[in-house]
Amino acid sequence: MPVLILVAIAWKSFPLIYLQERVPAEAELTLKVTGNSWRWDFEYPDLGVQVTANLLDEATADREGRPYLLATDAPLLVPVDTVVRVLVTSNDVIHSFAVPAFGIKEDAIMGRVNDTWFEADRTGVFYGQCSELCGVNHAYMPVEIHVVSRAEFETWVAAQGGSFPAPEAAAPALPAASETPAPGEGAAPAATPATP
């Protein structure tokens, strides 16, 4: 009986673990997260945007009605219904980038890049924090992510001095089969160079 229970658990959990660890090929946005003692640096490599997020001080958090120890002075923005690939690393000690609402928790290790992903299906403000005992100020490394509409995200990127890459030029279209002359059917002869 215990073996059957374990098989039933594995039947459902193994596919979920696989899907959680496999970054979808269609990720639309890449976010690089770097842990520092004791703050987070965020970068959108494809958009030319960099953000450094520190803990929001208690007086400002109280004044703005935001949660102290979770709010940051520079919230991160991502668009809703977008697959976001997250590259996680560190500049010093081991940190851990965790946002429970998105089901992600990835270690940030110096000299190594780990990756994970998420896709938020609704707008709102979501919080996380460093979940590794990384030093004396470990408790003061929050993550604040605002999931917004695509239009709001594009406005924010422009305000940060970033830009979206230009769409790649389309390859020249090949002639349709009906436009290609059949062999021996009135194809124009190639021009011959004039001789002096």
Tab-separated table of C-alpha atoms in Angstrom:
chain	number	residue	atom	x	y	z
A	1	MET	CA	0.000	0.000	0.000
A	2	PRO	CA	2.760	2.562	0.801
A	3	VAL	CA	4.368	1.877	-2.600
A	4	LEU	CA	1.067	2.540	-4.373
A	5	ILE	CA	0.694	5.839	-2.492
A	6	LEU	CA	4.209	6.896	-3.565
A	7	VAL	CA	3.489	5.941	-7.177
A	8	ALA	CA	0.260	7.995	-7.111
A	9	ILE	CA	2.164	11.022	-5.754
A	10	ALA	CA	4.970	10.621	-8.300
A	11	TRP	CA	2.456	10.245	-11.155
A	12	LYS	CA	1.237	13.811	-10.593
A	13	SER	CA	4.324	15.540	-9.206
A	14	PHE	CA	7.092	14.451	-11.622
A	15	PRO	CA	5.488	16.063	-14.720
A	16	LEU	CA	4.937	19.277	-12.739
A	17	ILE	CA	8.572	19.347	-11.589
A	18	TYR	CA	9.699	18.857	-15.196
A	19	LEU	CA	7.472	21.657	-16.501
A	20	GLN	CA	8.552	23.989	-13.698
A	21	GLU	CA	12.251	23.539	-14.473
A	22	ARG	CA	11.913	23.695	-18.273
A	23	VAL	CA	12.061	27.289	-19.505
A	24	PRO	CA	9.613	27.686	-22.411
A	25	ALA	CA	11.252	28.394	-25.761
A	26	GLU	CA	8.708	31.164	-26.425
A	27	ALA	CA	9.863	33.373	-23.514
A	28	GLU	CA	9.120	36.948	-24.612
A	29	LEU	CA	11.127	38.771	-21.964
A	30	THR	CA	14.470	38.084	-20.274
A	31	LEU	CA	15.186	39.402	-16.792
A	32	LYS	CA	18.633	39.153	-15.204
A	33	VAL	CA	18.657	39.187	-11.391
A	34	THR	CA	21.908	39.776	-9.485
A	35	GLY	CA	22.114	39.434	-5.714
A	36	ASN	CA	24.380	41.777	-3.778
A	37	SER	CA	24.962	42.336	-0.067
A	38	TRP	CA	22.207	43.476	0.490
A	39	ARG	CA	20.168	44.553	-2.480
A	40	TRP	CA	18.944	43.246	-5.835
A	41	ASP	CA	20.105	44.484	-9.236
A	42	PHE	CA	17.708	43.833	-12.116
A	43	GLU	CA	18.484	44.120	-15.813
A	44	TYR	CA	16.443	43.694	-18.977
A	45	PRO	CA	19.306	42.846	-21.379
A	46	ASP	CA	17.170	43.146	-24.518
A	47	LEU	CA	15.631	46.486	-23.525
A	48	GLY	CA	18.625	48.366	-22.094
A	49	VAL	CA	17.031	48.892	-18.664
A	50	GLN	CA	18.755	48.442	-15.288
A	51	VAL	CA	17.141	48.848	-11.864
A	52	THR	CA	18.643	48.625	-8.376
A	53	ALA	CA	16.112	47.804	-5.658
A	54	ASN	CA	16.799	48.578	-2.002
A	55	LEU	CA	14.548	48.194	1.009
A	56	LEU	CA	12.104	51.090	1.343
A	57	ASP	CA	12.734	52.839	4.666
A	58	GLU	CA	10.102	52.451	7.354
A	59	ALA	CA	9.001	56.106	7.449
A	60	THR	CA	8.356	56.202	3.690
A	61	ALA	CA	6.584	52.826	3.749
A	62	ASP	CA	4.267	54.033	6.538
A	63	ARG	CA	3.586	57.322	4.762
A	64	GLU	CA	2.739	55.574	1.464
A	65	GLY	CA	0.799	52.731	3.089
A	66	ARG	CA	3.151	50.067	1.720
A	67	PRO	CA	4.383	47.014	3.659
A	68	TYR	CA	7.668	47.643	5.451
A	69	LEU	CA	10.298	44.898	4.861
A	70	LEU	CA	8.576	43.945	1.573
A	71	ALA	CA	8.376	47.233	-0.367
A	72	THR	CA	11.367	48.548	-2.323
A	73	ASP	CA	12.445	51.985	-3.494
A	74	ALA	CA	12.460	50.801	-7.128
A	75	PRO	CA	9.732	48.240	-7.887
A	76	LEU	CA	10.246	45.949	-10.834
A	77	LEU	CA	7.650	45.958	-13.632
A	78	VAL	CA	6.675	43.092	-15.937
A	79	PRO	CA	3.788	42.851	-18.420
A	80	VAL	CA	0.826	40.583	-17.723
A	81	ASP	CA	0.358	37.357	-19.740
A	82	THR	CA	4.029	37.318	-20.729
A	83	VAL	CA	6.475	34.457	-20.295
A	84	VAL	CA	9.462	35.933	-18.423
A	85	ARG	CA	12.755	34.048	-18.370
A	86	VAL	CA	14.759	34.877	-15.238
A	87	LEU	CA	18.560	34.521	-15.102
A	88	VAL	CA	19.783	34.510	-11.498
A	89	THR	CA	23.346	35.106	-10.272
A	90	SER	CA	25.269	36.819	-7.465
A	91	ASN	CA	28.155	39.229	-7.045
A	92	ASP	CA	29.244	37.912	-3.641
A	93	VAL	CA	27.616	35.417	-1.264
A	94	ILE	CA	24.806	32.959	-1.990
A	95	HIS	CA	21.381	34.606	-2.173
A	96	SER	CA	18.032	33.115	-3.168
A	97	PHE	CA	15.536	34.925	-5.395
A	98	ALA	CA	12.064	33.855	-4.253
A	99	VAL	CA	8.603	35.099	-5.222
A	100	PRO	CA	6.070	32.646	-3.740
A	101	ALA	CA	3.084	33.954	-5.743
A	102	PHE	CA	4.891	32.986	-8.972
A	103	GLY	CA	6.121	29.662	-7.620
A	104	ILE	CA	9.771	30.554	-8.131
A	105	LYS	CA	12.763	30.185	-5.827
A	106	GLU	CA	16.208	30.094	-7.407
A	107	ASP	CA	19.631	30.286	-5.783
A	108	ALA	CA	21.905	33.172	-6.792
A	109	ILE	CA	25.488	31.866	-6.756
A	110	MET	CA	28.604	33.844	-7.665
A	111	GLY	CA	30.152	32.631	-10.929
A	112	ARG	CA	27.065	30.667	-11.934
A	113	VAL	CA	23.850	31.566	-13.775
A	114	ASN	CA	20.707	29.658	-12.822
A	115	ASP	CA	17.469	30.168	-14.686
A	116	THR	CA	13.774	29.910	-13.993
A	117	TRP	CA	10.606	31.438	-15.442
A	118	PHE	CA	7.148	32.688	-14.633
A	119	GLU	CA	4.024	34.004	-16.335
A	120	ALA	CA	1.687	36.244	-14.343
A	121	ASP	CA	-1.927	35.909	-15.462
A	122	ARG	CA	-3.269	38.939	-13.586
A	123	THR	CA	-2.129	42.439	-12.753
A	124	GLY	CA	-1.180	43.433	-9.219
A	125	VAL	CA	1.723	43.813	-6.800
A	126	PHE	CA	3.609	40.693	-5.730
A	127	TYR	CA	6.306	40.414	-3.077
A	128	GLY	CA	9.220	38.124	-2.421
A	129	GLN	CA	12.571	38.233	-0.691
A	130	CYS	CA	15.944	36.609	-0.354
A	131	SER	CA	15.302	33.218	1.223
A	132	GLU	CA	18.930	32.325	1.895
A	133	LEU	CA	20.794	33.273	5.079
A	134	CYS	CA	23.171	35.565	3.197
A	135	GLY	CA	24.500	37.768	5.991
A	136	VAL	CA	23.722	40.308	8.669
A	137	ASN	CA	21.186	42.211	6.511
A	138	HIS	CA	19.556	39.099	5.075
A	139	ALA	CA	16.126	40.245	6.306
A	140	TYR	CA	16.335	43.467	4.290
A	141	MET	CA	16.455	42.166	0.705
A	142	PRO	CA	12.835	42.292	-0.502
A	143	VAL	CA	11.549	41.820	-4.045
A	144	GLU	CA	8.595	43.920	-5.250
A	145	ILE	CA	7.163	43.121	-8.680
A	146	HIS	CA	4.324	45.077	-10.289
A	147	VAL	CA	2.492	43.157	-13.010
A	148	VAL	CA	1.001	45.756	-15.358
A	149	SER	CA	-0.575	45.991	-18.801
A	150	ARG	CA	1.718	45.892	-21.810
A	151	ALA	CA	1.062	49.594	-22.538
A	152	GLU	CA	2.076	50.567	-18.986
A	153	PHE	CA	5.179	48.401	-19.260
A	154	GLU	CA	6.208	50.028	-22.539
A	155	THR	CA	5.746	53.500	-20.992
A	156	TRP	CA	7.872	52.483	-17.982
A	157	VAL	CA	10.651	51.095	-20.215
A	158	ALA	CA	10.755	54.388	-22.150
A	159	ALA	CA	10.860	56.367	-18.862
A	160	GLN	CA	13.858	54.255	-17.752
A	161	GLY	CA	15.717	55.148	-20.955
A	162	GLY	CA	15.241	51.757	-22.573
A	163	SER	CA	13.798	50.796	-25.922
A	164	PHE	CA	12.346	47.768	-27.627
A	165	PRO	CA	14.418	46.136	-30.363
A	166	ALA	CA	13.289	46.867	-33.899
A	167	PRO	CA	11.482	43.962	-35.535
A	168	GLU	CA	13.739	41.941	-37.802
A	169	ALA	CA	13.419	42.723	-41.501
A	170	ALA	CA	11.351	40.131	-43.299
A	171	ALA	CA	13.161	37.973	-45.832
A	172	PRO	CA	12.307	38.768	-49.455
A	173	ALA	CA	9.298	36.796	-50.578
A	174	LEU	CA	9.838	34.054	-53.122
A	175	PRO	CA	7.629	34.175	-56.215
A	176	ALA	CA	4.503	32.082	-56.013
A	177	ALA	CA	4.464	28.841	-57.989
A	178	SER	CA	1.964	30.377	-60.424
A	179	GLU	CA	4.383	33.246	-61.140
A	180	THR	CA	7.358	31.026	-61.968
A	181	PRO	CA	7.520	30.389	-65.710
A	182	ALA	CA	7.459	26.737	-66.686
A	183	PRO	CA	10.551	25.419	-68.474
A	184	GLY	CA	10.590	26.496	-72.123
A	185	GLU	CA	7.669	28.917	-71.560
A	186	GLY	CA	8.566	32.433	-72.590
A	187	ALA	CA	11.277	33.074	-70.025
A	188	ALA	CA	13.128	36.234	-70.987
A	189	PRO	CA	16.679	35.541	-72.158
A	190	ALA	CA	19.477	36.824	-69.964
A	191	ALA	CA	20.957	40.135	-71.084
A	192	THR	CA	24.375	39.848	-72.710
A	193	PRO	CA	26.973	42.486	-72.064
A	194	ALA	CA	27.616	44.838	-74.986
A	195	THR	CA	30.995	44.356	-76.671
A	196	PRO	CA	33.043	47.385	-77.662
